[in-house]
Coordinates of C-alpha atoms in Angstrom, one line a residue:
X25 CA 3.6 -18.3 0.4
X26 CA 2.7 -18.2 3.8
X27 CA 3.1 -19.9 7.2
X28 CA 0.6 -21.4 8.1
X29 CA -0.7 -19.6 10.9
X30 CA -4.0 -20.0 13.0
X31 CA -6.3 -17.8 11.2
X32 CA -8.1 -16.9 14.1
X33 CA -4.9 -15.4 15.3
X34 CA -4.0 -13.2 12.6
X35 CA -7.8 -12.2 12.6
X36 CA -7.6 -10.8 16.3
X37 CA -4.2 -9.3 15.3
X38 CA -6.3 -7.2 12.7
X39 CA -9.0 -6.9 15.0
X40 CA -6.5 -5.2 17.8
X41 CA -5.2 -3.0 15.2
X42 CA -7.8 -2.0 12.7
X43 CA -9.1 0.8 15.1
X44 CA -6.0 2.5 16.0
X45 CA -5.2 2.4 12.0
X46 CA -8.3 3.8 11.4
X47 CA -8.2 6.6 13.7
X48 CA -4.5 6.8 11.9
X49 CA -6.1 6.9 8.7
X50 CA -8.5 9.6 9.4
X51 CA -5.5 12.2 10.6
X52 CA -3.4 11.6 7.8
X53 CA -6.6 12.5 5.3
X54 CA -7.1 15.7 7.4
X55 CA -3.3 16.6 7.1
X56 CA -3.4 15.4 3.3
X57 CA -6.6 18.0 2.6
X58 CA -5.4 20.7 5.0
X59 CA -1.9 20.8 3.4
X60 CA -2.5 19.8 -0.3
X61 CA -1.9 23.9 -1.1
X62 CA 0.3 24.9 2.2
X63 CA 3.4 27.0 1.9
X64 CA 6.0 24.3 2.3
X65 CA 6.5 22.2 -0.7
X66 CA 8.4 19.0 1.5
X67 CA 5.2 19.1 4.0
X68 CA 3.0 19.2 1.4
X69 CA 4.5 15.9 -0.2
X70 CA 5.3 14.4 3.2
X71 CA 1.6 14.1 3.7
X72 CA 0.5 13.1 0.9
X73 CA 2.8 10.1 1.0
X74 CA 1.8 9.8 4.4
X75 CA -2.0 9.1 3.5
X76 CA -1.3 6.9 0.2
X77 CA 1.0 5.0 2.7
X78 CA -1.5 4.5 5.0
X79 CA -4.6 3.8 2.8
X80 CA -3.0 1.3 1.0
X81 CA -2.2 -0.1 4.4
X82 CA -5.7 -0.2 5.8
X83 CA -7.4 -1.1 2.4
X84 CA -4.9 -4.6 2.7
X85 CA -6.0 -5.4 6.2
X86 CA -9.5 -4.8 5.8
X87 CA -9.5 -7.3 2.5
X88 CA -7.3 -10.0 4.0
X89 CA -9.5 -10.1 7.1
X90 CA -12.4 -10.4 5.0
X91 CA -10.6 -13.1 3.1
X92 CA -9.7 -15.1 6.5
X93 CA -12.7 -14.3 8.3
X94 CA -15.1 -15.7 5.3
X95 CA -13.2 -17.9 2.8
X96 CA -16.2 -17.7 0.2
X97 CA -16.0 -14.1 -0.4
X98 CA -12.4 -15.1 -2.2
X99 CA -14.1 -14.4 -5.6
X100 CA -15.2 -10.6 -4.7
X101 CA -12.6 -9.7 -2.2
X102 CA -9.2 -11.3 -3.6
X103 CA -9.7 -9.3 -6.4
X104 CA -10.1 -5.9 -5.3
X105 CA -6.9 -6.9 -2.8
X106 CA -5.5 -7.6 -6.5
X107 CA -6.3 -4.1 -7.1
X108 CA -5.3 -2.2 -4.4
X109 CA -1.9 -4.1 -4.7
X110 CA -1.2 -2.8 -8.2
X111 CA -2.4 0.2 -7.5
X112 CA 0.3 0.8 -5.1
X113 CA 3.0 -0.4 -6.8
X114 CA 2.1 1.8 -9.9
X115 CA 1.3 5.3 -7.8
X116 CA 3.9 5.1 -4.7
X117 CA 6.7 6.0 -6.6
X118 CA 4.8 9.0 -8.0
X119 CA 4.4 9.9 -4.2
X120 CA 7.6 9.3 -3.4
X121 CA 9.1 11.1 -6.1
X122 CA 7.2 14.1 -5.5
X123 CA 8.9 14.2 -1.6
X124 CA 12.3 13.5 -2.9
X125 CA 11.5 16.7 -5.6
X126 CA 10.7 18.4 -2.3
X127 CA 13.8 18.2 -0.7
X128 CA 15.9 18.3 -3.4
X129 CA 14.3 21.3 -3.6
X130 CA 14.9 22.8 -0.1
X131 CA 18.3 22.2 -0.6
X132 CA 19.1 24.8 -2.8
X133 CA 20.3 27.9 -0.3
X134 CA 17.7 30.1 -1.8
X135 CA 15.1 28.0 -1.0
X136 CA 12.2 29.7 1.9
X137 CA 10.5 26.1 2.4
X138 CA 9.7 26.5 6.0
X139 CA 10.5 22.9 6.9
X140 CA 13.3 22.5 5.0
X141 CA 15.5 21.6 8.4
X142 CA 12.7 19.5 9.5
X143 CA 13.5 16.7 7.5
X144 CA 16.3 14.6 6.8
X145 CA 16.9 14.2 3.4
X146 CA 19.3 11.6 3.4
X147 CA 17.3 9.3 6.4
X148 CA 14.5 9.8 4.0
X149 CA 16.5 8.2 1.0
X150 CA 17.8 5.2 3.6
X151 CA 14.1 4.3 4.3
X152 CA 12.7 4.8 0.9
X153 CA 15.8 2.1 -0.2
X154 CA 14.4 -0.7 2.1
X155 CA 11.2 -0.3 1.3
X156 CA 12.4 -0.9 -2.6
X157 CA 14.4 -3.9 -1.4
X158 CA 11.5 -4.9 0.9
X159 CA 9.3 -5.4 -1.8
X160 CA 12.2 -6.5 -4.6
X161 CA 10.3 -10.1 -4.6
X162 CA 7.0 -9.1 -5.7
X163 CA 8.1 -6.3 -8.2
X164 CA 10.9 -8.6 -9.6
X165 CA 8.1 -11.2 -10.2
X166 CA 7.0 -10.0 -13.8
X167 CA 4.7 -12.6 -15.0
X168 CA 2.8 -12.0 -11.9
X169 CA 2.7 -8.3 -12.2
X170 CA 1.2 -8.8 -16.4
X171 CA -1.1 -10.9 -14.1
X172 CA -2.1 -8.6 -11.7
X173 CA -2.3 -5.9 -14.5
X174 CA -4.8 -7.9 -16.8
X175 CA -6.9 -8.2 -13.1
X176 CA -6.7 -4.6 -12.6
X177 CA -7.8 -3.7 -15.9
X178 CA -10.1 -5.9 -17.0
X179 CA -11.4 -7.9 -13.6
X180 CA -11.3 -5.7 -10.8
X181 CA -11.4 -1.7 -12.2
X182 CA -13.3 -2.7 -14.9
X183 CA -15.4 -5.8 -15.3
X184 CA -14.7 -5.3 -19.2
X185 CA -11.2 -4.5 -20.8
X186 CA -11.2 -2.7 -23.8
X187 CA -9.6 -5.8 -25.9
X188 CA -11.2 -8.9 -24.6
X189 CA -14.7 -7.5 -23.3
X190 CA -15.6 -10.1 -20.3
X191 CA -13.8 -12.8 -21.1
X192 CA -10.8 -12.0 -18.4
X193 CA -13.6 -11.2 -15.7
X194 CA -15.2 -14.8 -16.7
X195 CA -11.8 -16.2 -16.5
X196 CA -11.1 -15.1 -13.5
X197 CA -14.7 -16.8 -11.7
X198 CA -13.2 -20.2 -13.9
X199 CA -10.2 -20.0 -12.3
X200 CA -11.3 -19.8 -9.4
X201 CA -13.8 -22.6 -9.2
X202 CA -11.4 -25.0 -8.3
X203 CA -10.2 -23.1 -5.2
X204 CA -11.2 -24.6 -1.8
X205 CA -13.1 -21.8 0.1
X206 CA -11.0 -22.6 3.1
X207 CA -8.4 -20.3 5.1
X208 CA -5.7 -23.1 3.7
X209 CA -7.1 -22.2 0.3
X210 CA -6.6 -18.1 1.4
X211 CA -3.1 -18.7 2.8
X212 CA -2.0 -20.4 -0.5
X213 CA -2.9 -17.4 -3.0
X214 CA -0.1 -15.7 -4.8
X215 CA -2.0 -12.4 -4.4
X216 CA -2.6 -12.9 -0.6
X217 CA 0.8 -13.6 -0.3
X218 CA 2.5 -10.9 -2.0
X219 CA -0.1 -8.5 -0.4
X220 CA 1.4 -9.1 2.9
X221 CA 5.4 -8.8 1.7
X222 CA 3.7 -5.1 0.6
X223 CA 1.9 -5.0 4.1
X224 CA 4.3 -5.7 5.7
X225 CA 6.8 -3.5 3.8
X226 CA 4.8 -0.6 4.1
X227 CA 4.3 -0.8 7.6
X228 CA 8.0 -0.6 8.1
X229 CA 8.3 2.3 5.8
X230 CA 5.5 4.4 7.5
X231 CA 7.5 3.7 11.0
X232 CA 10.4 5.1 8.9
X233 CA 9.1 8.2 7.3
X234 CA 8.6 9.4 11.3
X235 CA 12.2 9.3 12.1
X236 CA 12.7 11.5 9.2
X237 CA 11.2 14.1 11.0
X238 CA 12.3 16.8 13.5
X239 CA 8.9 18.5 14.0
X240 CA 11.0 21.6 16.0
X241 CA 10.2 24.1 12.9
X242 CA 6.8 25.2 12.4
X243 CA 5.0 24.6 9.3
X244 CA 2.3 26.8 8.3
X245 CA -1.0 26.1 6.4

């Protein structure tokens, strides 16, 4: 799990940063909308990757400041961090698969993707294969990940699954009951922890994806 750090440290950290990932955010939606239909199949993709990358990166800090900055919202916000965490390991290889279809794509001789030199394919795979082996732990974990399903399902997404009605969503408040609504009790969650190996993970791989790039060919909308 995690070190134990001075909360009020990695609060400030998040406090520096949410702004600028914000702002960050906010681009990478206009990009994502502007390009969704644009006449390059590999900038299409790289954007949209570029904006699921970054929302599940902003969605994470937000929750986990909330969930050092006030312990006794755990019960509401540890679950929805629950969510966004599946989430994104059930849709980013969609994403990614999409910009690897992309260049596979634009390397076909015949292919008139305008940006098809303004990507490296095979930087692209190197980065893409850390980020799988930067997040091995928590996607090799499978008892957590039926876990974090069942929360997604029937908790979080829905407050009753089709099977068990509310008797995961009252489970999870039991389960929780226990839990000391302290920043030691925060740092000691599975979910909290595996959220940051993602966090973390995907932070890395959003560095990456921009030194895939060679932005000398122009795209157009």
């Amino acid at each position: 799990m995690l070190n134990r750090m001075d909360a009020r440290e990695i609060i400030d950290g998040f406090d520096r940063i949410l702004p600028e990932q914000e702002k960050a955010l906010q681009l990478a939606a206009v990009n994502a909308g502007k390009f969704h239909a644009s006449n390059s199949p590999i900038f299409t993709a790289f954007t949209q990757l570029q904006f699921f990358v970054l929302t599940v990166d902003y969605d994470m800090r937000v929750m986990l400041r909330t969930l050092l900055a006030d312990p006794q919202s755990r019960v509401t916000a540890e679950k929805f961090l629950a969510l966004t965490l599946e989430e994104s390991d059930e849709f980013i290889g969609a994403v990614i698969g999409d910009m690897k279809k992309a260049l596979r794509s634009a390397g076909n001789p015949a292919s008139t993707d305008p940006a098809k030199n303004a990507f490296d394919a095979q930087r692209f795979d190197e980065v893409t294969a850390q980020y799988w082996a930067d997040v091995r732990p928590f996607r090799d974990d499978y008892a957590f990940n039926k876990t974090l399903r069942e929360i997604r399902n029937t908790v979080a997404g829905h407050i009753m699954g089709k099977q068990v009605g509310l008797l995961n969503s009252a489970g999870w408040i039991a389960s929780r009951a226990a839990v000391p609504r302290t920043t030691d009790g925060v740092m000691t969650s599975q979910i909290v922890g595996y959220s940051v190996t993602v966090l973390q993970a995907l932070l890395k791989y959003s560095r990456g994806l921009h030194t895939c790039m060679s932005m000398s060919d122009s795209v157009k909308g």
